Tab-separated table of C-alpha atoms in Angstrom:
chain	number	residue	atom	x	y	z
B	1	UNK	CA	4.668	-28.042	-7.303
B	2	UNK	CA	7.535	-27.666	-9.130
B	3	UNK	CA	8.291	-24.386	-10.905
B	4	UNK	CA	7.709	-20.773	-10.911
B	5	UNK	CA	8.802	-18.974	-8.411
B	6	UNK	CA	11.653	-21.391	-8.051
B	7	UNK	CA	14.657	-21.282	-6.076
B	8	UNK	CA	16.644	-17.909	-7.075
B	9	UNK	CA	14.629	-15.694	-5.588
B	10	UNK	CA	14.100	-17.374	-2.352
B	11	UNK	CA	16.074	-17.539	0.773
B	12	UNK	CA	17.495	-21.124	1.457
B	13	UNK	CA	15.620	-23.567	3.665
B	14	UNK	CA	18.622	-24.353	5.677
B	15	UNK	CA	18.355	-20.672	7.383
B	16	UNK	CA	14.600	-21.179	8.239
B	17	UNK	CA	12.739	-18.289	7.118
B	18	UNK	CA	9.520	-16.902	6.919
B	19	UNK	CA	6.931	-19.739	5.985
B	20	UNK	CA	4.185	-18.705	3.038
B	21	UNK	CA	0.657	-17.783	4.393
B	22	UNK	CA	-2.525	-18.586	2.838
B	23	UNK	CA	-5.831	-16.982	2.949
B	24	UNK	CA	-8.763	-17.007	-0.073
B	25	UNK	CA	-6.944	-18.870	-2.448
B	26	UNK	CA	-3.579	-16.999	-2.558
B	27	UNK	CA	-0.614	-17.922	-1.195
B	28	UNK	CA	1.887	-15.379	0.031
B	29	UNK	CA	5.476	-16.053	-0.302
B	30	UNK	CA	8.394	-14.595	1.399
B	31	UNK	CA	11.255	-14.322	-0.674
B	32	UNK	CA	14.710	-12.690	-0.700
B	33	UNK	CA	14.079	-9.351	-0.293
B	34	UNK	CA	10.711	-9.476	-1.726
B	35	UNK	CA	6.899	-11.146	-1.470
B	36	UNK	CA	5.487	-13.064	-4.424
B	37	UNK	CA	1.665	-14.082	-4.174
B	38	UNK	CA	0.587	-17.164	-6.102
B	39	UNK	CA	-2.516	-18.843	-7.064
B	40	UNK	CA	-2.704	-21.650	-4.095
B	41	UNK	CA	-3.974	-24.155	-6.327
B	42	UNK	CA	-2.093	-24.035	-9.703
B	43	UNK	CA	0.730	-21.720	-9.125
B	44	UNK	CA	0.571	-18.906	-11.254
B	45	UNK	CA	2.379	-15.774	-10.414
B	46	UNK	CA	-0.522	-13.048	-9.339
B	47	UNK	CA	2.002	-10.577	-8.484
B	48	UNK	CA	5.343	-9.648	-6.722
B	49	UNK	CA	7.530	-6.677	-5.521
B	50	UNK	CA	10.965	-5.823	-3.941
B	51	UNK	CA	10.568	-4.921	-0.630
B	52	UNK	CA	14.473	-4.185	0.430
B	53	UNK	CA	15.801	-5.136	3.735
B	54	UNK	CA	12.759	-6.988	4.414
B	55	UNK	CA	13.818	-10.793	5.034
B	56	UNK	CA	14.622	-12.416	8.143
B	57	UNK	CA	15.994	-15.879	9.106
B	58	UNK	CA	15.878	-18.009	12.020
B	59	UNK	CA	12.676	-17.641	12.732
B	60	UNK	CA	12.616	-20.531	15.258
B	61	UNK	CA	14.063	-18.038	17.767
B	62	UNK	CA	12.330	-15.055	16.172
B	63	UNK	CA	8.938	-13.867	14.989
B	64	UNK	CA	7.856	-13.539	11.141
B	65	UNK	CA	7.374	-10.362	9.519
B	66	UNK	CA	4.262	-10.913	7.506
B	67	UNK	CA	0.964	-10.987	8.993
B	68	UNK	CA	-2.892	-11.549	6.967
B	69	UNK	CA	-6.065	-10.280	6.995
B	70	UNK	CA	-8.805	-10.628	4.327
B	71	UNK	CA	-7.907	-7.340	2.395
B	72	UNK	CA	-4.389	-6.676	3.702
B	73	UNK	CA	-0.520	-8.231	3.586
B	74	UNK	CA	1.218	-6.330	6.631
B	75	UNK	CA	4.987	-6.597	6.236
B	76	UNK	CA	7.374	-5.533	9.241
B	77	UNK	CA	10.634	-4.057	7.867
B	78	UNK	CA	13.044	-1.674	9.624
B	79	UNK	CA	10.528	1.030	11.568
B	80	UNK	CA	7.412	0.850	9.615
B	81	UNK	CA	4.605	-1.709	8.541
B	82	UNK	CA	3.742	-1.866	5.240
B	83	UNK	CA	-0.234	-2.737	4.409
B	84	UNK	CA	-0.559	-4.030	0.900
B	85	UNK	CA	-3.464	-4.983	-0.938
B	86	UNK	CA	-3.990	-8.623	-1.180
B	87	UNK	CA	-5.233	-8.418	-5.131
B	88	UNK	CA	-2.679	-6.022	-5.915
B	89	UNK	CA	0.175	-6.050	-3.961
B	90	UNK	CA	0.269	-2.275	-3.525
B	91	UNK	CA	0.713	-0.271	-0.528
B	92	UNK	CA	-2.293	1.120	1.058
B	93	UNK	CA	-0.798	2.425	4.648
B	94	UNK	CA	2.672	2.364	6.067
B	95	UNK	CA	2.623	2.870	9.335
B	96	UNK	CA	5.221	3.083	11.781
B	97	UNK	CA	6.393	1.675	15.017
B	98	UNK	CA	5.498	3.785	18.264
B	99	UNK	CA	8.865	3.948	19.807
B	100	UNK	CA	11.396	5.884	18.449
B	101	UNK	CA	15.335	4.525	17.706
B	102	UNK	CA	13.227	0.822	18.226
B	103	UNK	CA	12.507	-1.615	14.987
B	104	UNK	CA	9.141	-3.815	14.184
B	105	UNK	CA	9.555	-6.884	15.789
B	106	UNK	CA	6.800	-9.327	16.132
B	107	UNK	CA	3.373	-8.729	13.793
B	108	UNK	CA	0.198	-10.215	13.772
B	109	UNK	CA	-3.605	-9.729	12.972
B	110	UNK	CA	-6.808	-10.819	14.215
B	111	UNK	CA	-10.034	-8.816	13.729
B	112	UNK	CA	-9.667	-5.106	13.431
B	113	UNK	CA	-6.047	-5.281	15.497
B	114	UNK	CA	-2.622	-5.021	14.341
B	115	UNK	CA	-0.289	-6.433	17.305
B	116	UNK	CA	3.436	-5.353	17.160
B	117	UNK	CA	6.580	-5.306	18.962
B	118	UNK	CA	9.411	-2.785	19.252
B	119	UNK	CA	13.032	-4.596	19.019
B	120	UNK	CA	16.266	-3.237	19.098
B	121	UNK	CA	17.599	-2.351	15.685
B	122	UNK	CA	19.576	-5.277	14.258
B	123	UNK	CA	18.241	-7.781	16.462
B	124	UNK	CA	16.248	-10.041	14.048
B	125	UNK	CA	18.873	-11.931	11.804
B	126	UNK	CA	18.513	-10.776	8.071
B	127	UNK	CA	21.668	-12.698	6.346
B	128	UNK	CA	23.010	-15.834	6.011
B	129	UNK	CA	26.992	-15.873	5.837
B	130	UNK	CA	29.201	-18.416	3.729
B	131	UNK	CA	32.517	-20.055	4.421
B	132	UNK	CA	33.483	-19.973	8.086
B	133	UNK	CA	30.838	-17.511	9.310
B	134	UNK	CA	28.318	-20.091	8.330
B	135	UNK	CA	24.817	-20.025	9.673
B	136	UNK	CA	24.515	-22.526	11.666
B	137	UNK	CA	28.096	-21.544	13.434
B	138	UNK	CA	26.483	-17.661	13.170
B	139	UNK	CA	23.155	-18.775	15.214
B	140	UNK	CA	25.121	-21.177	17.419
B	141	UNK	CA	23.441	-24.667	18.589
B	142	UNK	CA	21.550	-25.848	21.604
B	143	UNK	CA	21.273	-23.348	24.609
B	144	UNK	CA	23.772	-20.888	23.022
B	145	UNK	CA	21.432	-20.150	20.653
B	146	UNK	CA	20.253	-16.592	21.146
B	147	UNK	CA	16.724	-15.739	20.790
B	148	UNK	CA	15.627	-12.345	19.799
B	149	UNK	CA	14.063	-9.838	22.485
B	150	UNK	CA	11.540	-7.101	22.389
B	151	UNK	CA	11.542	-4.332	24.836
B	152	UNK	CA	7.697	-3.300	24.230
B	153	UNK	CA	4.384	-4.667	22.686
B	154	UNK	CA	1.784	-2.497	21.283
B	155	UNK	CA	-1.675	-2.724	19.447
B	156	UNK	CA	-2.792	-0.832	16.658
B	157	UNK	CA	-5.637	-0.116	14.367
B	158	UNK	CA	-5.175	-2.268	11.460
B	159	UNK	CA	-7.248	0.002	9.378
B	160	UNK	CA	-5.997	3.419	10.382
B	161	UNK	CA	-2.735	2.684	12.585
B	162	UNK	CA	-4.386	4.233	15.346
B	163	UNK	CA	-2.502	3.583	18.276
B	164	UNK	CA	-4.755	1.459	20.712
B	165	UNK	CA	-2.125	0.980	23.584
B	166	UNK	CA	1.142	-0.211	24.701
B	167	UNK	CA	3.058	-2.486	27.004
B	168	UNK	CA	6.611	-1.016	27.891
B	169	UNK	CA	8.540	-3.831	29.632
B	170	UNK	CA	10.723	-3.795	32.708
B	171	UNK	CA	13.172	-6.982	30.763
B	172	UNK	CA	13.356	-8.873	27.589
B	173	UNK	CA	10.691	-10.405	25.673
B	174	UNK	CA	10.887	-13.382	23.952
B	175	UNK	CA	10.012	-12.617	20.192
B	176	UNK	CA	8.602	-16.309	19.393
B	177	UNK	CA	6.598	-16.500	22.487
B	178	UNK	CA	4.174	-13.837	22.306
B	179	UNK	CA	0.353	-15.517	21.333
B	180	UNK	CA	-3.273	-14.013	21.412
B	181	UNK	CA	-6.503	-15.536	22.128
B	182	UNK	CA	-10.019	-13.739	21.790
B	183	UNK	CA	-9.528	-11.566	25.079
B	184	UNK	CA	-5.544	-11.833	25.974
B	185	UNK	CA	-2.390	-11.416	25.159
B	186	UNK	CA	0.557	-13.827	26.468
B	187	UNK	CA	4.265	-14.094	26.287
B	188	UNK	CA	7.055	-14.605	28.367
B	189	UNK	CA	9.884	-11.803	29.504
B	190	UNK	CA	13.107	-12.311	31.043
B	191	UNK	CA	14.555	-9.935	34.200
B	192	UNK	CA	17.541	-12.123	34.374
B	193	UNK	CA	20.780	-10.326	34.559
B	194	UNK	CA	22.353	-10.791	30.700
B	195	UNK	CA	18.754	-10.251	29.193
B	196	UNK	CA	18.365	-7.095	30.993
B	197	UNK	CA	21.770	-5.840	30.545
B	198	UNK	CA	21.773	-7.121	26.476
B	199	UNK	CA	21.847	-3.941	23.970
B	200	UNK	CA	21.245	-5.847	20.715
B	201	UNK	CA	18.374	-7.742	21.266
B	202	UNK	CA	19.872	-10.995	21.281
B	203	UNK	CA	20.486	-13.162	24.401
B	204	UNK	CA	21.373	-16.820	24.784
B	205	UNK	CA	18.462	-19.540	25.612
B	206	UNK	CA	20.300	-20.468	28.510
B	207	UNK	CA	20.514	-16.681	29.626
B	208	UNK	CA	17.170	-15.640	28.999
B	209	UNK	CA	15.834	-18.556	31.576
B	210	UNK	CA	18.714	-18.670	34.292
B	211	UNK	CA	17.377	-18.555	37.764
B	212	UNK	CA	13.916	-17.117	38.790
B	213	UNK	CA	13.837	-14.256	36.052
B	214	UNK	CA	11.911	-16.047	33.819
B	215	UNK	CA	7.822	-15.732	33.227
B	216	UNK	CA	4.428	-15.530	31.642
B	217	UNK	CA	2.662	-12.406	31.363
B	218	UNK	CA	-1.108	-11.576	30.470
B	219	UNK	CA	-2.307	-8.297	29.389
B	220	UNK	CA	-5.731	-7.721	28.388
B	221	UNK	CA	-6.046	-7.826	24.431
B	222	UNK	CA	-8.246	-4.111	24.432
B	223	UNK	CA	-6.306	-2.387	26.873
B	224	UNK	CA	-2.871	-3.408	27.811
């Protein structure tokens, strides 16, 4: 449609962020610096609130920061999760990321689990710049893009952030590989030299795969 919420408050197309998520007849829309939630079938505004620092951008070679259940938004920003209530939009939990000086990187939800990664701080890309520091010359092109890493994975609680368990990785992991099925989690980690030696979460495609250092990994989804 065309309309409400309109362009102004959202973060351009060109720098490819977060993509809405539906559930129940609500549609829940990332904007700049802030989530609005719609009515999926005509439009109108149900409600919205700033959440500062929040977006992110290229999220081709990244992971988004909102993640649905039935009841509950979860929104990664800096350390912490927020849970917000679907009919409301206020916060229920916050909750915070189980490794300390690390940032929430990947987020998702399935069940009674809240999935999360801990990323370098600054490593997901949260602004666009104009002029010569464009975006597209900022994320570069081709294999010198750099895709952003996670050093650990962990599973929480979605209800009561109870921590459930966590993966601490011997390299990088790739952000916008990490996927869950009913019994496993998969992604792939680096141990190639620049990935392991990187110290803001950002290494080039054609680092993070150089050589034999690249591969899958499979944890059990209960345990880790």
């Amino acid at each position: 449609w065309f309309g409400a919420p309109g362009p102004a408050v959202m973060t351009d197309r060109h720098w490819r962020p977060q993509a809405p998520l539906y559930k129940n007849g609500r549609l829940f829309v990332a904007g700049d610096d802030r989530i609005i939630c719609t009515d999926a079938y005509n439009g109108a505004r149900l409600w919205e609130r700033n959440v500062p620092n929040s977006s992110r951008i290229a999220m081709m070679r990244d992971a988004g920061f909102l993640a649905l259940a039935a009841d509950s938004l979860y929104v990664a920003v800096g350390a912490r999760c927020l849970k917000l209530d679907v009919v409301t939009g206020q916060t229920t939990a916050e909750f915070t990321v189980p490794r300390k000086g690390r940032e929430w990187g990947y987020i998702a939800t399935d069940g009674n689990d809240l999935f999360g990664s801990a990323q370098k701080v600054g490593a997901s890309y949260t602004a666009a710049r104009t002029g010569r520091g464009a975006v597209g010359n900022q994320l570069g092109r081709g294999n010198n893009r750099s895709v952003i890493t996670s050093t650990s994975l962990f599973c929480l609680d979605r209800q009561t952030g109870k921590l459930r368990w966590t993966y601490d990785g011997k390299s990088a992991i790739a952000n916008a590989a990490i996927c869950a099925d009913e019994q496993r989690l998969y992604f792939i980690e680096s141990v190639a030299p620049q990935a392991m030696s990187d110290t803001a979460g950002r290494v080039q495609l054609a680092a993070f795969t150089v050589g034999p250092g690249e591969h899958i990994t499979c944890l059990d989804r209960k345990t880790g």
